[in-house]
């Protein structure tokens, strides 16, 4: 008869996500995870398979939390102002509790580059596609832009958001706000 788990999976995944978000995948050991999650390494492996699979679950949880922010963005229709508002909300999300962790997805891409795991890459790629669609839609609400300009601005915004995610790890709020305002000056 299998032993009953003495922990809630959602809670330990949340703790693991925080550790991966803070330290990255490579700098987070099973020992660190065990201590943070309050369960032994055997239980981690029994529940999740291995560190990689636990990371994948953590990334999925992060993505679901980020989706709540994106849902608000999806339901807005103020064009460039909606995108700008999303940037401000994203900056707050990336600096929750003044932890200066940035964005777990951008951090992961920075850590792994093109050598990212296929499943992890799929989660990040789907996230980027969703952002591109939302940026493009909101830019199209400005009827003075042609399609080529909208595509260029969409690409720019995707990269600008990545820069914002990294900046939230080291910059103060005034600098972040200046970055966002400057980003939108010429759109």
Tab-separated table of N, CA, C and O in Angstrom, residues 48-103:
chain	number	residue	atom	x	y	z
A	48	UNK	N	7.602	13.740	-8.794
A	48	UNK	CA	7.811	14.502	-10.028
A	48	UNK	C	8.726	13.816	-11.037
A	48	UNK	O	8.802	14.245	-12.178
A	49	UNK	N	9.421	12.793	-10.634
A	49	UNK	CA	10.307	12.072	-11.548
A	49	UNK	C	11.754	12.497	-11.414
A	49	UNK	O	12.616	11.681	-11.167
A	50	UNK	N	11.999	13.783	-11.547
A	50	UNK	CA	13.353	14.315	-11.407
A	50	UNK	C	13.289	15.840	-11.371
A	50	UNK	O	12.204	16.431	-11.469
A	51	UNK	N	14.432	16.464	-11.239
A	51	UNK	CA	14.511	17.919	-11.154
A	51	UNK	C	13.952	18.573	-12.414
A	51	UNK	O	13.234	19.588	-12.335
A	52	UNK	N	14.253	18.021	-13.569
A	52	UNK	CA	13.784	18.582	-14.841
A	52	UNK	C	12.259	18.613	-14.897
A	52	UNK	O	11.658	19.611	-15.300
A	53	UNK	N	11.627	17.531	-14.472
A	53	UNK	CA	10.164	17.472	-14.509
A	53	UNK	C	9.543	18.408	-13.471
A	53	UNK	O	8.499	19.012	-13.715
A	54	UNK	N	10.199	18.549	-12.329
A	54	UNK	CA	9.735	19.506	-11.323
A	54	UNK	C	9.861	20.930	-11.860
A	54	UNK	O	8.970	21.757	-11.669
A	55	UNK	N	10.942	21.197	-12.573
A	55	UNK	CA	11.118	22.511	-13.191
A	55	UNK	C	10.004	22.770	-14.203
A	55	UNK	O	9.438	23.869	-14.243
A	56	UNK	N	9.687	21.785	-14.995
A	56	UNK	CA	8.614	21.924	-15.979
A	56	UNK	C	7.281	22.238	-15.286
A	56	UNK	O	6.537	23.117	-15.731
A	57	UNK	N	6.993	21.564	-14.191
A	57	UNK	CA	5.763	21.844	-13.428
A	57	UNK	C	5.807	23.257	-12.851
A	57	UNK	O	4.791	23.957	-12.824
A	58	UNK	N	6.977	23.675	-12.402
A	58	UNK	CA	7.136	25.032	-11.869
A	58	UNK	C	6.898	26.070	-12.956
A	58	UNK	O	6.250	27.097	-12.720
A	59	UNK	N	7.414	25.811	-14.139
A	59	UNK	CA	7.238	26.726	-15.262
A	59	UNK	C	5.767	26.799	-15.673
A	59	UNK	O	5.248	27.878	-15.984
A	60	UNK	N	5.085	25.668	-15.636
A	60	UNK	CA	3.650	25.655	-15.948
A	60	UNK	C	2.865	26.473	-14.925
A	60	UNK	O	1.938	27.215	-15.282
A	61	UNK	N	3.228	26.347	-13.659
A	61	UNK	CA	2.567	27.123	-12.616
A	61	UNK	C	2.826	28.611	-12.825
A	61	UNK	O	1.905	29.429	-12.738
A	62	UNK	N	4.067	28.957	-13.110
A	62	UNK	CA	4.411	30.359	-13.373
A	62	UNK	C	3.583	30.879	-14.545
A	62	UNK	O	3.018	31.967	-14.484
A	63	UNK	N	3.500	30.098	-15.587
A	63	UNK	CA	2.754	30.491	-16.790
A	63	UNK	C	1.282	30.718	-16.465
A	63	UNK	O	0.666	31.651	-16.960
A	64	UNK	N	0.718	29.885	-15.594
A	64	UNK	CA	-0.690	30.069	-15.223
A	64	UNK	C	-0.882	31.351	-14.421
A	64	UNK	O	-1.894	32.036	-14.569
A	65	UNK	N	0.082	31.698	-13.588
A	65	UNK	CA	0.004	32.954	-12.835
A	65	UNK	C	0.131	34.148	-13.777
A	65	UNK	O	-0.594	35.131	-13.643
A	66	UNK	N	1.038	34.055	-14.718
A	66	UNK	CA	1.227	35.113	-15.696
A	66	UNK	C	0.005	35.242	-16.601
A	66	UNK	O	-0.337	36.337	-17.046
A	67	UNK	N	-0.686	34.141	-16.836
A	67	UNK	CA	-1.864	34.157	-17.701
A	67	UNK	C	-2.952	35.065	-17.137
A	67	UNK	O	-3.683	35.703	-17.892
A	68	UNK	N	-3.059	35.145	-15.827
A	68	UNK	CA	-4.053	36.032	-15.217
A	68	UNK	C	-3.804	37.477	-15.635
A	68	UNK	O	-4.743	38.220	-15.934
A	69	UNK	N	-2.551	37.865	-15.671
A	69	UNK	CA	-2.173	39.208	-16.115
A	69	UNK	C	-2.477	39.387	-17.601
A	69	UNK	O	-2.997	40.418	-18.022
A	70	UNK	N	-2.180	38.364	-18.378
A	70	UNK	CA	-2.422	38.413	-19.819
A	70	UNK	C	-3.924	38.464	-20.122
A	70	UNK	O	-4.341	39.141	-21.062
A	71	UNK	N	-4.736	37.795	-19.307
A	71	UNK	CA	-6.189	37.821	-19.512
A	71	UNK	C	-6.732	39.246	-19.431
A	71	UNK	O	-7.606	39.628	-20.208
A	72	UNK	N	-6.212	40.028	-18.506
A	72	UNK	CA	-6.626	41.431	-18.400
A	72	UNK	C	-6.238	42.169	-19.674
A	72	UNK	O	-7.016	42.945	-20.228
A	73	UNK	N	-5.031	41.907	-20.154
A	73	UNK	CA	-4.539	42.534	-21.386
A	73	UNK	C	-5.410	42.132	-22.578
A	73	UNK	O	-5.768	42.963	-23.407
A	74	UNK	N	-5.778	40.865	-22.660
A	74	UNK	CA	-6.615	40.373	-23.764
A	74	UNK	C	-7.969	41.072	-23.816
A	74	UNK	O	-8.526	41.268	-24.886
A	75	UNK	N	-8.465	41.437	-22.663
A	75	UNK	CA	-9.791	42.044	-22.591
A	75	UNK	C	-9.769	43.565	-22.709
A	75	UNK	O	-10.797	44.206	-22.549
A	76	UNK	N	-8.605	44.124	-22.974
A	76	UNK	CA	-8.526	45.574	-23.148
A	76	UNK	C	-8.516	45.907	-24.633
A	76	UNK	O	-8.163	45.083	-25.463
A	77	UNK	N	-8.912	47.119	-24.944
A	77	UNK	CA	-8.986	47.496	-26.362
A	77	UNK	C	-8.581	48.954	-26.579
A	77	UNK	O	-9.159	49.637	-27.406
A	78	UNK	N	-7.603	49.407	-25.837
A	78	UNK	CA	-7.157	50.795	-25.943
A	78	UNK	C	-5.876	50.934	-26.756
A	78	UNK	O	-5.102	51.864	-26.546
A	79	UNK	N	-5.619	49.991	-27.627
A	79	UNK	CA	-4.460	50.085	-28.512
A	79	UNK	C	-3.150	50.142	-27.754
A	79	UNK	O	-2.895	49.344	-26.848
A	80	UNK	N	-2.340	51.119	-28.113
A	80	UNK	CA	-1.005	51.252	-27.526
A	80	UNK	C	-1.084	51.475	-26.018
A	80	UNK	O	-0.244	50.965	-25.265
A	81	UNK	N	-2.093	52.180	-25.548
A	81	UNK	CA	-2.247	52.389	-24.096
A	81	UNK	C	-2.447	51.064	-23.367
A	81	UNK	O	-1.964	50.893	-22.247
A	82	UNK	N	-3.135	50.121	-23.985
A	82	UNK	CA	-3.313	48.789	-23.384
A	82	UNK	C	-1.977	48.066	-23.277
A	82	UNK	O	-1.704	47.407	-22.271
A	83	UNK	N	-1.153	48.182	-24.303
A	83	UNK	CA	0.166	47.540	-24.277
A	83	UNK	C	1.019	48.174	-23.181
A	83	UNK	O	1.672	47.477	-22.400
A	84	UNK	N	1.007	49.494	-23.124
A	84	UNK	CA	1.784	50.211	-22.108
A	84	UNK	C	1.339	49.797	-20.701
A	84	UNK	O	2.172	49.544	-19.825
A	85	UNK	N	0.035	49.712	-20.496
A	85	UNK	CA	-0.493	49.279	-19.195
A	85	UNK	C	0.001	47.869	-18.861
A	85	UNK	O	0.380	47.587	-17.724
A	86	UNK	N	-0.004	46.991	-19.870
A	86	UNK	CA	0.512	45.637	-19.662
A	86	UNK	C	1.980	45.670	-19.239
A	86	UNK	O	2.394	44.925	-18.343
A	87	UNK	N	2.786	46.509	-19.858
A	87	UNK	CA	4.198	46.630	-19.486
A	87	UNK	C	4.335	47.016	-18.010
A	87	UNK	O	5.156	46.442	-17.288
A	88	UNK	N	3.543	47.975	-17.567
A	88	UNK	CA	3.591	48.372	-16.150
A	88	UNK	C	3.167	47.217	-15.242
A	88	UNK	O	3.802	46.961	-14.209
A	89	UNK	N	2.109	46.527	-15.604
A	89	UNK	CA	1.648	45.389	-14.809
A	89	UNK	C	2.683	44.264	-14.801
A	89	UNK	O	2.913	43.623	-13.776
A	90	UNK	N	3.295	44.034	-15.952
A	90	UNK	CA	4.332	43.005	-16.064
A	90	UNK	C	5.528	43.344	-15.166
A	90	UNK	O	6.088	42.464	-14.506
A	91	UNK	N	5.911	44.622	-15.129
A	91	UNK	CA	7.028	45.044	-14.271
A	91	UNK	C	6.706	44.779	-12.804
A	91	UNK	O	7.562	44.288	-12.057
A	92	UNK	N	5.483	45.059	-12.399
A	92	UNK	CA	5.076	44.778	-11.021
A	92	UNK	C	5.086	43.273	-10.748
A	92	UNK	O	5.549	42.831	-9.700
A	93	UNK	N	4.570	42.502	-11.685
A	93	UNK	CA	4.540	41.044	-11.549
A	93	UNK	C	5.957	40.485	-11.431
A	93	UNK	O	6.218	39.585	-10.639
A	94	UNK	N	6.882	41.040	-12.205
A	94	UNK	CA	8.268	40.547	-12.220
A	94	UNK	C	9.043	40.934	-10.973
A	94	UNK	O	10.116	40.396	-10.715
A	95	UNK	N	8.514	41.873	-10.201
A	95	UNK	CA	9.209	42.331	-9.003
A	95	UNK	C	8.321	42.154	-7.774
A	95	UNK	O	8.312	42.980	-6.881
A	96	UNK	N	7.592	41.044	-7.741
A	96	UNK	CA	6.692	40.773	-6.627
A	96	UNK	C	7.441	40.811	-5.312
A	96	UNK	O	8.536	40.263	-5.187
A	97	UNK	N	6.859	41.456	-4.343
A	97	UNK	CA	7.425	41.533	-2.998
A	97	UNK	C	8.857	42.073	-2.992
A	97	UNK	O	9.657	41.713	-2.127
A	98	UNK	N	9.188	42.894	-3.974
A	98	UNK	CA	10.540	43.469	-4.106
A	98	UNK	C	11.632	42.410	-4.144
A	98	UNK	O	12.750	42.632	-3.681
A	99	UNK	N	11.319	41.245	-4.713
A	99	UNK	CA	12.301	40.166	-4.797
A	99	UNK	C	13.243	40.287	-5.983
A	99	UNK	O	14.217	39.559	-6.076
A	100	UNK	N	12.932	41.165	-6.929
A	100	UNK	CA	13.789	41.420	-8.093
A	100	UNK	C	14.226	40.121	-8.772
A	100	UNK	O	15.402	39.858	-8.954
A	101	UNK	N	13.238	39.311	-9.163
A	101	UNK	CA	13.535	38.037	-9.812
A	101	UNK	C	13.379	38.094	-11.325
A	101	UNK	O	13.755	37.171	-12.017
A	102	UNK	N	12.765	39.145	-11.842
A	102	UNK	CA	12.537	39.215	-13.279
A	102	UNK	C	11.402	38.293	-13.688
A	102	UNK	O	10.466	38.074	-12.938
A	103	UNK	N	11.504	37.749	-14.880
A	103	UNK	CA	10.490	36.850	-15.429
A	103	UNK	C	11.105	35.452	-15.544
A	103	UNK	O	12.159	35.290	-16.162
